CSV table of C-alpha atoms in Angstrom, one decimal:
chain,number,residue,atom,x,y,z
A,1,VAL,CA,-14.9,9.0,-2.6
A,2,GLY,CA,-16.6,12.4,-3.3
A,3,LEU,CA,-13.8,13.5,-5.5
A,4,ALA,CA,-14.2,10.3,-7.6
A,5,THR,CA,-17.9,10.7,-8.3
A,6,ARG,CA,-18.6,10.9,-12.0
A,7,ARG,CA,-19.5,14.6,-12.3
A,8,VAL,CA,-16.7,15.9,-10.0
A,9,ARG,CA,-14.1,13.5,-11.5
A,10,THR,CA,-15.0,14.5,-15.1
A,11,ALA,CA,-14.6,18.2,-14.3
A,12,LEU,CA,-11.3,17.7,-12.5
A,13,VAL,CA,-9.9,15.4,-15.2
A,14,ALA,CA,-10.8,18.0,-17.9
A,15,ARG,CA,-8.9,20.7,-16.0
A,16,LEU,CA,-6.0,18.7,-14.5
A,17,GLY,CA,-5.6,15.7,-16.8
A,18,GLU,CA,-5.7,12.1,-15.6
A,19,ALA,CA,-2.3,12.2,-13.9
A,20,GLY,CA,-3.1,15.5,-12.2
A,21,PHE,CA,-6.4,14.2,-10.9
A,22,THR,CA,-4.7,11.1,-9.6
A,23,ALA,CA,-2.2,13.2,-7.8
A,24,LEU,CA,-4.9,15.5,-6.3
A,25,PHE,CA,-7.0,12.5,-5.2
A,26,SER,CA,-3.9,10.8,-3.6
A,27,VAL,CA,-3.0,13.9,-1.7
A,28,VAL,CA,-6.5,14.5,-0.4
A,29,ALA,CA,-7.1,10.8,0.5
A,30,THR,CA,-3.7,10.7,2.3
A,31,ALA,CA,-4.5,13.8,4.3
A,32,PHE,CA,-7.9,12.6,5.4
A,33,PHE,CA,-6.7,9.1,6.1
A,34,ALA,CA,-3.9,10.4,8.3
A,35,LEU,CA,-6.2,12.7,10.2
A,36,LEU,CA,-8.8,9.9,10.7
A,37,VAL,CA,-6.2,7.5,12.0
A,38,ARG,CA,-4.5,10.1,14.3
A,39,TYR,CA,-7.9,11.0,15.8
A,40,TYR,CA,-8.9,7.4,16.4
A,41,ALA,CA,-5.4,6.6,17.9
A,42,ALA,CA,-5.9,9.5,20.3
A,43,HIS,CA,-9.4,8.4,21.4
A,44,ARG,CA,-9.3,4.6,21.0
A,45,LEU,CA,-9.5,4.0,24.7
A,46,ASP,CA,-12.2,6.6,25.4
A,47,GLY,CA,-15.9,6.2,25.9
A,48,ASP,CA,-18.2,3.3,26.5
A,49,ALA,CA,-17.2,-0.4,26.3
A,50,GLY,CA,-17.8,-2.4,23.2
A,51,LEU,CA,-19.2,-5.9,22.9
A,52,ALA,CA,-15.8,-7.6,23.3
A,53,LEU,CA,-17.3,-11.0,22.5
A,54,GLY,CA,-15.4,-14.0,23.8
A,55,GLY,CA,-16.2,-17.7,24.0
A,56,VAL,CA,-17.1,-19.8,21.0
A,57,LEU,CA,-17.5,-16.9,18.6
A,58,ARG,CA,-14.1,-15.4,19.2
A,59,TRP,CA,-12.0,-17.8,17.2
A,60,PRO,CA,-14.2,-17.8,14.0
A,61,LEU,CA,-14.2,-14.0,14.1
A,62,MET,CA,-10.4,-13.9,14.5
A,63,ALA,CA,-10.1,-16.4,11.6
A,64,LEU,CA,-12.3,-14.1,9.5
A,65,ILE,CA,-10.0,-11.2,10.4
A,66,VAL,CA,-6.9,-13.1,9.3
A,67,GLY,CA,-8.5,-14.3,6.1
A,68,GLY,CA,-9.7,-10.9,5.2
A,69,PHE,CA,-6.3,-9.4,5.9
A,70,ALA,CA,-4.6,-12.0,3.8
A,71,LEU,CA,-7.0,-11.5,1.0
A,72,ALA,CA,-6.6,-7.7,1.0
A,73,THR,CA,-2.8,-7.8,1.4
A,74,ALA,CA,-2.2,-10.5,-1.2
A,75,SER,CA,-4.3,-8.7,-3.7
A,76,LEU,CA,-1.8,-5.9,-3.8
A,77,VAL,CA,0.7,-8.2,-5.5
A,78,THR,CA,-1.7,-8.8,-8.4
A,79,TYR,CA,-3.3,-5.4,-8.4
A,80,PRO,CA,-1.0,-3.8,-11.1
A,81,GLU,CA,-2.3,-6.4,-13.6
A,82,SER,CA,-5.9,-6.1,-12.7
A,83,PRO,CA,-8.6,-4.1,-14.6
A,84,MET,CA,-9.0,-1.8,-11.5
A,85,ALA,CA,-5.4,-0.6,-11.6
A,86,ILE,CA,-4.7,3.1,-12.1
A,87,LEU,CA,-3.5,4.0,-15.6
A,88,THR,CA,-4.9,0.7,-17.0
A,89,HIS,CA,-7.3,1.0,-19.9
A,90,THR,CA,-7.8,-2.7,-20.8
A,91,VAL,CA,-9.9,-5.4,-19.2
A,92,ARG,CA,-8.5,-8.9,-19.2
A,93,PRO,CA,-10.4,-12.0,-18.1
A,94,PRO,CA,-10.6,-12.6,-14.4
A,95,ARG,CA,-7.9,-14.7,-12.9
A,96,GLY,CA,-6.5,-15.7,-9.5
A,97,LEU,CA,-8.1,-14.0,-6.5
A,98,GLU,CA,-10.5,-12.1,-8.9
A,99,ARG,CA,-12.3,-15.4,-9.5
A,100,VAL,CA,-13.1,-15.4,-5.7
A,101,THR,CA,-14.0,-11.7,-5.7
A,102,ARG,CA,-13.4,-9.0,-8.2
A,103,HIS,CA,-12.6,-6.7,-5.4
A,104,PRO,CA,-10.2,-8.8,-3.2
A,105,PHE,CA,-8.7,-5.7,-1.5
A,106,PHE,CA,-12.0,-4.0,-0.7
A,107,MET,CA,-13.7,-7.2,0.4
A,108,GLY,CA,-10.7,-8.3,2.4
A,109,VAL,CA,-10.8,-5.0,4.3
A,110,ALA,CA,-14.6,-5.2,4.8
A,111,LEU,CA,-14.5,-8.8,6.1
A,112,SER,CA,-11.7,-8.0,8.5
A,113,ALA,CA,-13.3,-4.8,9.7
A,114,LEU,CA,-16.7,-6.3,10.2
A,115,ALA,CA,-15.2,-9.2,12.2
A,116,HIS,CA,-13.5,-6.6,14.4
A,117,VAL,CA,-16.8,-4.9,15.3
A,118,PRO,CA,-18.1,-7.5,17.9
A,119,LEU,CA,-14.6,-8.1,19.2
A,120,ALA,CA,-13.9,-4.4,19.9
A,121,THR,CA,-13.3,-3.6,23.6
A,122,ARG,CA,-14.5,0.0,23.2
A,123,LEU,CA,-17.4,1.4,21.3
A,124,VAL,CA,-15.2,3.9,19.5
A,125,GLY,CA,-13.3,0.9,18.0
A,126,ALA,CA,-16.5,-0.8,16.9
A,127,VAL,CA,-17.6,2.4,15.1
A,128,PHE,CA,-14.2,2.9,13.5
A,129,GLN,CA,-14.2,-0.6,12.1
A,130,LEU,CA,-17.8,-0.4,11.0
A,131,GLY,CA,-17.0,2.9,9.2
A,132,LEU,CA,-14.0,1.2,7.5
A,133,ALA,CA,-16.1,-1.7,6.3
A,134,THR,CA,-18.8,0.7,5.0
A,135,LEU,CA,-16.1,2.7,3.1
A,136,ALA,CA,-14.7,-0.5,1.6
A,137,ILE,CA,-18.1,-1.8,0.4
A,138,ALA,CA,-19.1,1.6,-0.9
A,139,GLY,CA,-15.7,1.9,-2.6
A,140,ALA,CA,-16.2,-1.4,-4.4
A,141,TRP,CA,-19.7,-0.4,-5.6
A,142,HIS,CA,-18.5,3.0,-6.7
A,143,GLN,CA,-15.5,1.6,-8.5
A,144,ASP,CA,-17.7,-0.8,-10.5
A,145,ARG,CA,-19.9,2.1,-11.6
A,146,LYS,CA,-16.9,4.2,-12.6
A,147,LEU,CA,-15.3,1.5,-14.6
A,148,VAL,CA,-18.4,0.6,-16.5
A,149,VAL,CA,-18.4,4.2,-17.7
A,150,LEU,CA,-14.7,4.2,-18.5
A,151,ARG,CA,-14.2,0.7,-19.9
A,152,GLY,CA,-17.7,0.1,-21.4
A,153,ARG,CA,-18.8,-3.4,-22.6
A,154,PRO,CA,-15.6,-5.2,-21.7
A,155,TYR,CA,-16.0,-4.3,-18.0
A,156,GLU,CA,-19.7,-5.2,-18.1
A,157,ASP,CA,-18.7,-8.7,-19.3
A,158,TYR,CA,-16.1,-8.8,-16.5
A,159,LEU,CA,-18.9,-7.9,-14.0
A,160,ALA,CA,-21.1,-10.7,-15.4
A,161,GLN,CA,-18.3,-13.3,-14.9
A,162,THR,CA,-17.4,-12.3,-11.3
A,163,SER,CA,-18.9,-11.2,-8.0
A,164,ALA,CA,-18.1,-8.7,-5.3
A,165,VAL,CA,-19.1,-11.1,-2.5
A,166,PRO,CA,-16.4,-13.7,-2.1
A,167,PHE,CA,-17.2,-17.0,-3.8
A,168,ALA,CA,-20.6,-15.9,-4.9
A,169,ALA,CA,-19.8,-16.2,-8.6
A,170,ILE,CA,-18.2,-19.7,-8.0
A,171,VAL,CA,-21.3,-20.9,-6.1
A,172,ALA,CA,-23.5,-19.5,-8.9
A,173,GLY,CA,-21.6,-21.3,-11.5
A,174,ARG,CA,-20.4,-18.2,-13.3
A,175,GLN,CA,-16.8,-18.7,-12.3
A,176,ARG,CA,-14.5,-21.5,-11.2
A,177,LEU,CA,-11.5,-21.6,-8.8
A,178,VAL,CA,-8.2,-22.2,-10.5
A,179,PRO,CA,-5.7,-23.2,-7.8
A,180,GLN,CA,-2.6,-22.7,-9.9
A,181,GLU,CA,-3.5,-19.0,-10.4
A,182,LEU,CA,-3.5,-18.2,-6.7
A,183,PRO,CA,-0.6,-16.1,-5.2
A,184,TYR,CA,0.4,-18.7,-2.7
A,185,VAL,CA,3.7,-17.0,-1.7
A,186,ALA,CA,1.9,-13.7,-1.1
A,187,LEU,CA,-0.8,-15.4,0.9
A,188,ALA,CA,1.8,-17.2,3.0
A,189,VAL,CA,3.7,-14.0,3.7
A,190,THR,CA,0.5,-12.1,4.6
A,191,LEU,CA,-0.5,-14.9,7.0
A,192,VAL,CA,2.8,-14.6,8.8
A,193,LEU,CA,2.4,-10.8,8.9
A,194,ALA,CA,-1.1,-11.2,10.3
A,195,LEU,CA,0.2,-13.4,13.1
A,196,TRP,CA,2.9,-10.8,13.9
A,197,LEU,CA,0.3,-8.1,14.0
A,198,ARG,CA,-1.7,-10.1,16.4
A,199,PHE,CA,1.4,-10.3,18.6
A,200,VAL,CA,1.9,-6.5,18.6
A,201,HIS,CA,-1.9,-5.8,18.4
A,202,GLY,CA,-1.9,-3.6,21.5
A,203,SER,CA,0.6,-1.1,20.0
A,204,ILE,CA,-0.5,-1.0,16.4
A,205,PHE,CA,-2.1,2.5,17.0
A,206,ALA,CA,0.7,3.7,19.3
A,207,HIS,CA,2.5,7.0,18.5
A,208,GLY,CA,-0.6,8.6,17.1
A,209,GLY,CA,-1.2,5.8,14.6
A,210,ALA,CA,2.2,6.6,12.9
A,211,TRP,CA,2.9,2.9,12.1
A,212,VAL,CA,-0.5,2.5,10.5
A,213,ILE,CA,-0.2,5.7,8.5
A,214,GLY,CA,3.4,5.0,7.4
A,215,GLY,CA,2.8,1.4,6.5
A,216,THR,CA,-0.4,2.1,4.6
A,217,LEU,CA,1.1,4.9,2.6
A,218,GLY,CA,4.1,2.8,1.7
A,219,VAL,CA,2.0,-0.1,0.5
A,220,ALA,CA,-0.2,2.3,-1.5
A,221,ALA,CA,2.8,4.0,-3.1
A,222,ALA,CA,4.2,0.6,-4.1
A,223,ALA,CA,0.9,-0.5,-5.6
A,224,GLY,CA,0.7,2.7,-7.6
A,225,LEU,CA,4.2,2.4,-8.8
A,226,GLY,CA,3.6,-1.1,-9.9
A,227,SER,CA,0.5,-0.1,-11.8
A,228,SER,CA,2.4,2.7,-13.5
A,229,LEU,CA,5.2,0.4,-14.6
A,230,VAL,CA,2.8,-2.2,-15.9
A,231,ALA,CA,0.9,0.5,-17.9
A,232,ARG,CA,4.1,1.8,-19.4
A,233,ARG,CA,5.2,-1.7,-20.3
A,234,ARG,CA,1.9,-2.3,-22.0
A,235,ARG,CA,2.3,0.8,-24.0
A,236,GLY,CA,5.7,-0.3,-25.1
A,237,ARG,CA,7.6,2.5,-23.5
A,238,ALA,CA,10.9,2.1,-21.6
A,239,ALA,CA,10.2,0.7,-18.1
A,240,PRO,CA,12.3,-1.0,-15.4
A,241,ALA,CA,10.9,-4.3,-16.6
A,242,LEU,CA,12.6,-3.6,-19.9
A,243,VAL,CA,16.0,-2.6,-18.5
A,244,SER,CA,18.7,-4.7,-16.8
A,245,ARG,CA,18.2,-6.6,-13.6
A,246,ARG,CA,20.9,-4.5,-12.0
A,247,GLN,CA,19.1,-1.3,-13.0
A,248,ALA,CA,15.8,-2.6,-11.7
A,249,LEU,CA,17.3,-3.5,-8.3
A,250,ALA,CA,19.0,-0.2,-8.0
A,251,PHE,CA,15.8,1.6,-8.8
A,252,ALA,CA,14.0,-0.4,-6.2
A,253,GLY,CA,16.6,0.6,-3.6
A,254,ALA,CA,16.3,4.3,-4.7
A,255,THR,CA,12.6,4.1,-4.2
A,256,LEU,CA,13.1,2.7,-0.7
A,257,LEU,CA,15.5,5.6,0.1
A,258,GLY,CA,12.9,8.1,-1.0
A,259,TYR,CA,10.2,6.3,1.0
A,260,VAL,CA,12.3,6.5,4.1
A,261,GLY,CA,12.5,10.3,3.5
A,262,ILE,CA,8.7,10.6,3.2
A,263,VAL,CA,8.2,8.6,6.4
A,264,HIS,CA,10.7,10.8,8.1
A,265,GLU,CA,8.7,13.9,7.1
A,266,ALA,CA,5.2,12.3,7.7
A,267,VAL,CA,5.6,10.5,11.0
A,268,GLY,CA,9.2,10.7,12.1
A,269,SER,CA,8.8,13.3,14.8
A,270,THR,CA,5.9,11.2,16.2
A,271,LEU,CA,7.8,8.0,16.3
A,272,TYR,CA,11.0,9.7,17.6
A,273,PRO,CA,9.9,12.9,19.5
A,274,TYR,CA,13.5,13.5,20.5
A,275,GLY,CA,14.6,13.5,16.8
A,276,PRO,CA,14.2,17.2,15.8
A,277,ALA,CA,16.4,18.3,18.7
A,278,ALA,CA,19.1,15.9,17.6
A,279,PHE,CA,19.1,17.6,14.2
A,280,GLY,CA,19.4,21.1,15.7
A,281,GLY,CA,15.7,21.9,15.5
A,282,PRO,CA,12.9,21.7,12.9
A,283,LEU,CA,14.9,23.2,10.1
A,284,GLY,CA,17.6,20.5,10.3
A,285,TRP,CA,15.1,17.8,10.8
A,286,HIS,CA,13.1,18.7,7.7
A,287,ALA,CA,16.2,19.4,5.7
A,288,ALA,CA,17.3,15.8,6.4
A,289,GLY,CA,14.0,14.3,5.4
A,290,LEU,CA,13.6,16.3,2.2
A,291,SER,CA,17.2,15.7,1.2
A,292,LEU,CA,16.6,12.0,1.5
A,293,VAL,CA,13.5,12.2,-0.7
A,294,ALA,CA,15.4,14.2,-3.3
A,295,ALA,CA,18.3,11.7,-3.1
A,296,GLY,CA,15.9,8.8,-3.8
A,297,VAL,CA,14.4,10.6,-6.8
A,298,LEU,CA,17.8,11.6,-8.3
A,299,ILE,CA,19.4,8.2,-7.7
A,300,GLY,CA,16.3,6.5,-9.2
A,301,ALA,CA,16.6,8.8,-12.3
A,302,ALA,CA,20.3,8.1,-12.6
A,303,THR,CA,19.9,4.3,-12.4
A,304,LEU,CA,17.5,4.5,-15.3
A,305,GLY,CA,20.0,6.6,-17.3
A,306,LEU,CA,18.0,9.8,-17.2
A,307,LEU,CA,20.9,11.8,-15.7
A,308,ARG,CA,24.5,11.3,-14.6
A,309,LEU,CA,25.4,11.0,-10.9
A,310,PRO,CA,28.1,9.1,-8.9
A,311,VAL,CA,25.4,6.7,-7.7
A,312,VAL,CA,27.6,4.2,-6.0
A,313,PRO,CA,29.5,6.5,-3.6
A,314,ILE,CA,26.3,8.5,-2.8
A,315,ALA,CA,24.4,5.2,-2.0
A,316,ALA,CA,27.3,3.9,0.0
A,317,LEU,CA,27.4,7.1,2.0
A,318,LEU,CA,23.6,6.9,2.7
A,319,SER,CA,24.0,3.3,3.8
A,320,LEU,CA,26.7,4.4,6.3
A,321,VAL,CA,24.4,7.1,7.6
A,322,GLY,CA,21.7,4.5,8.1
A,323,ALA,CA,24.0,2.2,9.9
A,324,ALA,CA,25.1,5.1,12.1
A,325,PHE,CA,21.5,5.8,13.1
A,326,VAL,CA,20.8,2.2,13.8
A,327,ALA,CA,23.8,2.1,16.1
A,328,LEU,CA,22.9,5.4,17.8
A,329,GLN,CA,19.3,4.3,18.4
A,330,ALA,CA,20.4,1.0,19.8
A,331,LEU,CA,23.0,2.5,22.1
A,332,GLY,CA,21.2,5.6,23.1
A,333,HIS,CA,17.7,4.4,23.4
A,334,GLY,CA,17.9,0.6,23.5
A,335,ASP,CA,15.6,0.4,20.5
A,336,PHE,CA,15.7,-0.8,16.9
A,337,HIS,CA,15.4,2.0,14.2
A,338,PHE,CA,13.6,0.2,11.5
A,339,PHE,CA,13.6,3.0,9.0
A,340,ALA,CA,17.3,3.7,9.5
A,341,PHE,CA,17.9,0.0,8.9
A,342,THR,CA,15.8,0.2,5.7
A,343,MET,CA,18.0,3.1,4.6
A,344,LEU,CA,21.1,1.0,5.3
A,345,VAL,CA,19.8,-1.9,3.2
A,346,ALA,CA,18.5,0.3,0.4
A,347,GLY,CA,21.8,2.1,0.1
A,348,LEU,CA,23.6,-1.2,-0.1
A,349,LEU,CA,21.1,-2.5,-2.7
A,350,VAL,CA,21.7,0.5,-4.9
A,351,ALA,CA,25.5,0.5,-4.4
A,352,PHE,CA,26.0,-3.2,-5.3
A,353,SER,CA,23.4,-3.2,-8.1
A,354,ALA,CA,24.7,-0.1,-9.7
A,355,HIS,CA,28.3,-1.2,-9.4
A,356,GLY,CA,29.8,-3.3,-12.2
A,357,PRO,CA,28.9,-3.9,-15.8
A,358,ARG,CA,25.3,-3.4,-16.8
A,359,GLU,CA,23.4,-6.1,-18.5
A,360,HIS,CA,21.6,-5.4,-21.7
A,361,ALA,CA,17.9,-4.7,-21.5
A,362,THR,CA,15.6,-7.4,-22.6
A,363,GLY,CA,12.1,-7.4,-24.1
């Protein structure tokens, strides 16, 4: 948040440019988030007991957690079109979840975190969740101040029509709920995901919080990519939305391949501590991860016609490698290698999408 304060941000943008500042902010935020999660994961069972409320209050609090999680996660689907999206310079009228709260992600995180505080079994967990809620609320306030400066009167009008507190603008009569605008599919998917997370709740922060770090970074990267594509489309430049469906699918698969490589580098050795030895040591381990990142970038560029590569055989080979690791993990450790499976699926997606005649771009 400190990097994004007006004075610091202005100075950094002047020196680095908007894209450079965004990259710097992303790197710093990622590093601090990873360190925070890893520290909490290592100490989540230490110290004094929390309130651990039960009885009649437990179920309403759990419902609030699920609702907040669904609100925050579903908002990522509509984020690229929102006035808050990075690389966006226009302010459209509020729609969908923005009618409920103009900050569905921040408020969803805050609601879920605050509901966790009285349920936490350890004091350290209550403090962690309270800090997360505070950061979300402060982030929403700070973002409004920043966008008033950057967008001017259009964003001031947007503020007047909406509320940060969920449903406050609707209750006050400044806004109305339009059911047909709500992302029902995204909400349904996130509700299912929330139930699954409840089932694996005890192991969410296992492996040093690697699952939390990897999942969060992947979602953030997808949201950022979506915002970038929407911004490019609005400017009338070539973007995956303006190319063929086959190219768009192949590019999506290439992005997944690169993401698996990033996860391999970021948390792979934590999830699979025996992995580096299987690759002949750290050098082989990092060479594999960085090669997959590079492959994802190059294949993505090739699917968009920016360079020439034998995309289909490379993708098919990577898919076979993913299948091999899925089999080895299952046979050798009796476990399911999710990221190798993702690599398998992504490789197949690229191979089948890039194979055959290309459709003409539309739009």
